[in-house]
XYZ file of C-alpha atoms in Angstrom:
266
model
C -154.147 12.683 -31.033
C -154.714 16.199 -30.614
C -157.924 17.081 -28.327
C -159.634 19.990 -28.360
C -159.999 21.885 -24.535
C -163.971 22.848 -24.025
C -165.326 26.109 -25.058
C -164.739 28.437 -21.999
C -168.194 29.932 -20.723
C -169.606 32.679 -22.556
C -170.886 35.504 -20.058
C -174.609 36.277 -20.691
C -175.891 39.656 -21.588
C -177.545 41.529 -18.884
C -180.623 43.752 -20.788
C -181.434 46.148 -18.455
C -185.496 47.137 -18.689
C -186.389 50.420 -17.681
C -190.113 51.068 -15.990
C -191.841 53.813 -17.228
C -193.439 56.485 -14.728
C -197.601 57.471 -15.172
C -197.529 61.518 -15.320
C -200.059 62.489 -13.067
C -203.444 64.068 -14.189
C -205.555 66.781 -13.231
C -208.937 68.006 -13.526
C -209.867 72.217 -13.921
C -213.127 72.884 -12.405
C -215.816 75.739 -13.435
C -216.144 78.790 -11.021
C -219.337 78.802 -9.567
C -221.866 81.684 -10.939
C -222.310 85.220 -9.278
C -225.396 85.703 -7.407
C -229.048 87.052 -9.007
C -227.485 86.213 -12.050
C -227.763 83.862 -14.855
C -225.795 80.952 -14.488
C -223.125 81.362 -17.370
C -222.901 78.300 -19.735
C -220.830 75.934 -18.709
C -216.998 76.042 -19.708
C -216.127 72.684 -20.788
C -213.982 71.231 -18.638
C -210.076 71.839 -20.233
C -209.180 69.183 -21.827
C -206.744 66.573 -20.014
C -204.013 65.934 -21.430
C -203.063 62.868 -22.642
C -201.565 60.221 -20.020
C -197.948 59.568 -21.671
C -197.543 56.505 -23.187
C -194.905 53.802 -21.330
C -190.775 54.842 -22.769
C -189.970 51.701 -25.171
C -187.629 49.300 -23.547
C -184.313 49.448 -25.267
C -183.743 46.460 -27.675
C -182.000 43.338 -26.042
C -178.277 43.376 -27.423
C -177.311 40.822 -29.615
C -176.196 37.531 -27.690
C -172.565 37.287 -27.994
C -171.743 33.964 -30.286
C -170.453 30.946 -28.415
C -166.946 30.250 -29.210
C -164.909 27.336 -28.524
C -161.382 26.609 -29.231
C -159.320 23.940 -31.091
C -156.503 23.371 -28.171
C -155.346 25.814 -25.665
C -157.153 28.834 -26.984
C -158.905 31.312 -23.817
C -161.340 33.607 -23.936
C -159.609 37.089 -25.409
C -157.509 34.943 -27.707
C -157.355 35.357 -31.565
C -160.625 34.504 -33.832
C -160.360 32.569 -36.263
C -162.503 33.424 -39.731
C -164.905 30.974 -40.981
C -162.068 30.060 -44.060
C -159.290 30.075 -41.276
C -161.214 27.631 -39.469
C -161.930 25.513 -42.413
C -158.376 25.272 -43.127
C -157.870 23.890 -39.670
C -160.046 21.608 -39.775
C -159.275 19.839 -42.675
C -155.427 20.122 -41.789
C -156.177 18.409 -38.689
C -158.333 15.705 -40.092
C -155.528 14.906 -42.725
C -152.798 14.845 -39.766
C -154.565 12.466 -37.857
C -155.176 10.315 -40.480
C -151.799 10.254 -41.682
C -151.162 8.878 -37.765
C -153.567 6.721 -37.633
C -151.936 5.214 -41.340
C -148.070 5.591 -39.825
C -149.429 4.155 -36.425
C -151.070 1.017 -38.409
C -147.690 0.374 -40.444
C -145.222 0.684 -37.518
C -147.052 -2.853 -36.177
C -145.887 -4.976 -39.211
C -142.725 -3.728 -39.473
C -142.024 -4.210 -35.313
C -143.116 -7.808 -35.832
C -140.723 -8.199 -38.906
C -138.198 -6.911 -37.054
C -138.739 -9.662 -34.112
C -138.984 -12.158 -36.857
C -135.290 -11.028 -38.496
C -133.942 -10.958 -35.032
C -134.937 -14.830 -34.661
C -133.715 -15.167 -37.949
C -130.403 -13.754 -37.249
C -129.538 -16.009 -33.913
C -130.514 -18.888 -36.704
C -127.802 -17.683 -38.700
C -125.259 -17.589 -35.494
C -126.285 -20.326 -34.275
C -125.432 -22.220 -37.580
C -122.136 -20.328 -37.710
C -121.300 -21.669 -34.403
C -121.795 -25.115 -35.790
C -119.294 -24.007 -38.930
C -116.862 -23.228 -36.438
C -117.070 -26.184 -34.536
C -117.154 -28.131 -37.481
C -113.447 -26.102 -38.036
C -112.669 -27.202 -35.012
C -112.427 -30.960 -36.318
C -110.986 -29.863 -39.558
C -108.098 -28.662 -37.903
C -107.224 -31.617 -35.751
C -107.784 -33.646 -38.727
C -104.628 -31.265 -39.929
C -102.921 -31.684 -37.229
C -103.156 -35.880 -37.174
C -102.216 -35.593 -40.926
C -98.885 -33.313 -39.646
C -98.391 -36.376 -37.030
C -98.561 -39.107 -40.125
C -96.658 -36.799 -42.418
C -93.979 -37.215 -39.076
C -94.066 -41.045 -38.692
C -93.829 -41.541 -42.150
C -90.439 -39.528 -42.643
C -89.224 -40.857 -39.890
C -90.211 -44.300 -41.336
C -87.925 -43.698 -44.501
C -85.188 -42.144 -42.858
C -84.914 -45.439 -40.823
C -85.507 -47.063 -44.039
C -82.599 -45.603 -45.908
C -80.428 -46.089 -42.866
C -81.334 -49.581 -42.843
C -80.680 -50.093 -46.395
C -77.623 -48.234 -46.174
C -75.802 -50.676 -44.444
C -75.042 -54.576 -44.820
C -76.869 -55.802 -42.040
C -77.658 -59.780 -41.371
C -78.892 -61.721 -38.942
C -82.069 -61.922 -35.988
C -81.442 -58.174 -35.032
C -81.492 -56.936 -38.415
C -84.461 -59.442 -39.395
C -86.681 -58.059 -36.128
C -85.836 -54.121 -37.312
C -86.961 -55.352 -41.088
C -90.504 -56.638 -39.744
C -90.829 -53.872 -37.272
C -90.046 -51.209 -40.637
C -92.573 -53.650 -42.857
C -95.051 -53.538 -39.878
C -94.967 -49.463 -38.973
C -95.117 -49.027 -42.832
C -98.564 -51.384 -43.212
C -99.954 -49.083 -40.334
C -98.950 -46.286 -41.689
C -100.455 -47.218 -45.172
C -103.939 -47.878 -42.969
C -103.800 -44.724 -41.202
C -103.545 -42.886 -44.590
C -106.311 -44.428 -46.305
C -108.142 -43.352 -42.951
C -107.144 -40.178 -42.387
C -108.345 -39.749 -46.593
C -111.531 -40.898 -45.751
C -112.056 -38.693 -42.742
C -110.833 -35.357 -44.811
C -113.528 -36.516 -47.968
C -116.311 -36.712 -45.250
C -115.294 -33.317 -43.728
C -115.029 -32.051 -47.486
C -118.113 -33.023 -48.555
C -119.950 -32.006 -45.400
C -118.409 -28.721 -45.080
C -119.348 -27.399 -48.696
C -122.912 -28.583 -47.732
C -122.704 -26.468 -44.737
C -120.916 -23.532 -46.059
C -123.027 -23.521 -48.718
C -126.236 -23.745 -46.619
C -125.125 -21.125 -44.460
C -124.306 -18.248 -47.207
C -127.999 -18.999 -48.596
C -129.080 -18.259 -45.210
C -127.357 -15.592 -44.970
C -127.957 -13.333 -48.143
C -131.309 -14.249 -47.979
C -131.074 -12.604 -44.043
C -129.047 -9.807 -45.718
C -131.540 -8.782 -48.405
C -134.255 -9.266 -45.719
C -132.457 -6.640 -43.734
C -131.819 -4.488 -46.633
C -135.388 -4.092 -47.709
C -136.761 -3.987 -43.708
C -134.455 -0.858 -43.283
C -135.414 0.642 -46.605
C -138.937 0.532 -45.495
C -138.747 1.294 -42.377
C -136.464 4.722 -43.334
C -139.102 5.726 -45.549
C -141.368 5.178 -42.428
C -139.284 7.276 -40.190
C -139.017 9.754 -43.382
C -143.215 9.868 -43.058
C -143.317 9.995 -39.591
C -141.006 13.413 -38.858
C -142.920 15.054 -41.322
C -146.456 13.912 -40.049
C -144.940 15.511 -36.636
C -143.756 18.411 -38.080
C -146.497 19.162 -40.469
C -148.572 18.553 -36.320
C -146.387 20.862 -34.879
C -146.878 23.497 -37.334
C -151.007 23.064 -37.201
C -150.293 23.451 -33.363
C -148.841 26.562 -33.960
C -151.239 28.268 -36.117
C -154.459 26.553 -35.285
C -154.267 24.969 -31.896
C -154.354 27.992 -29.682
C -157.022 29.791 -31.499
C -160.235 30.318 -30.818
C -163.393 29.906 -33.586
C -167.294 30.272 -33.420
C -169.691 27.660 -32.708
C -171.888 29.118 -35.307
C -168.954 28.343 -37.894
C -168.039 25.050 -37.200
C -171.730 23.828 -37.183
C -171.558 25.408 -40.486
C -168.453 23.799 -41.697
C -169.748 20.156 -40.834
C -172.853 20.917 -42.238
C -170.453 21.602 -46.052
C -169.846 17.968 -45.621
């Protein structure tokens, strides 16, 4: 937060006193009386003038006021008025709580966005488990591909078979073998059904767990960025609305006198 620099020193006033000089005095003395005659009266003695009184000392000047200065303002710098300081006062005050505010929200929304983040490996994490689960889905294709194989194969051999008028042990064996291929056949169908209703049944339970988890991420992320835009919004103007008190305030300087009186308004 902005600091203010301390006041620089104020030079004291030098009074200079000056010593007043004692005139010196005299005294006139009578002339002494001629001789066989009267003495004269006595002249008074002339009056002595007045010893002069001590010059007045000049009046102290007025001790300069102590300034001080609200960031980088030096002695010789500008002065701010009582009303200009007032203004800069308050301006700062309302800055540095807006700060202080911005500062106390940024917290919450750092720690929501550690908790999306954890949220969001959740989310790949479970997609990696959708793709594996893929994975199985399409060998399970490719074993029904393989059966879909034997089992034309199977008729074709069957049609050939029947095609022709064929008797005895040889034909008998190829009959069973046929009857035998197509009872396996008929097993590994009902299994390979079984297998696709499980993957089915599991995968719309996963797929269906997985987009709640993810709009629920995605609106989340939508309101965290909303928030934290008007944030940033709050933020560049709190620093430029700084910025501009640092221009017109911060290098000027004010009177102790004033701000004493300021505080005192409150």
């Amino acid at each position: 937060m902005m600091k203010r620099t301390p006041a620089a020193s104020t030079a004291g006033v030098l009074i200079a006193l000056l010593a007043s000089l004692p005139l010196g005095v005299w005294a006139q003395t009578a002339p002494k009386p001629a001789a066989g005659s009267a003495p004269a009266a006595a002249k008074p003695a002339a009056a002595r003038p007045a010893a002069a009184k001590p010059a007045a000392a000049p009046a102290p000047a007025a001790t300069a006021a102590k300034t001080n200065a609200l960031g980088s303002g030096v002695a010789g710098g500008p002065l701010l008025t009582r009303d200009e300081l007032r203004a800069c006062l308050k301006q700062e005050e309302a800055i540095r709580n807006r700060i202080t505010e911005l500062e106390t929200q940024r917290e919450p929304l750092a720690a929501e966005k550690a908790s999306i983040g954890v949220d969001q490996q959740a989310v790949r994490d479970e997609r990696a488990k959708i793709d594996e689960f893929r994975k199985v889905a399409d060998e399970l294709g490719v074993r029904f591909k393989a059966y879909s194989a034997r089992v034309d194969a199977l008729n074709a051999r069957v049609a050939e078979f029947n095609s022709t008028t064929r008797s005895g042990t040889a034909a008998e064996r190829q009959r069973v073998e046929m009857n035998t291929e197509q009872a396996a056949l008929v097993a590994e169908r009902a299994t390979l059904e079984a297998e696709r209703q499980r993957l089915s049944t599991q995968s719309e339970e996963i797929i269906r767990a997985y987009n709640a988890k993810v709009g629920t991420l995605e609106a989340r992320v939508t309101d965290w960025n909303e928030r934290n835009a008007k944030w940033a919004d709050r933020s560049s103007s709190a620093e430029s609305d700084r910025k501009t008190w640092v221009s017109s305030c911060s290098d000027k300087r004010y009177r102790e006198d004033d701000e004493t009186a300021i505080r005192k308004e409150k």
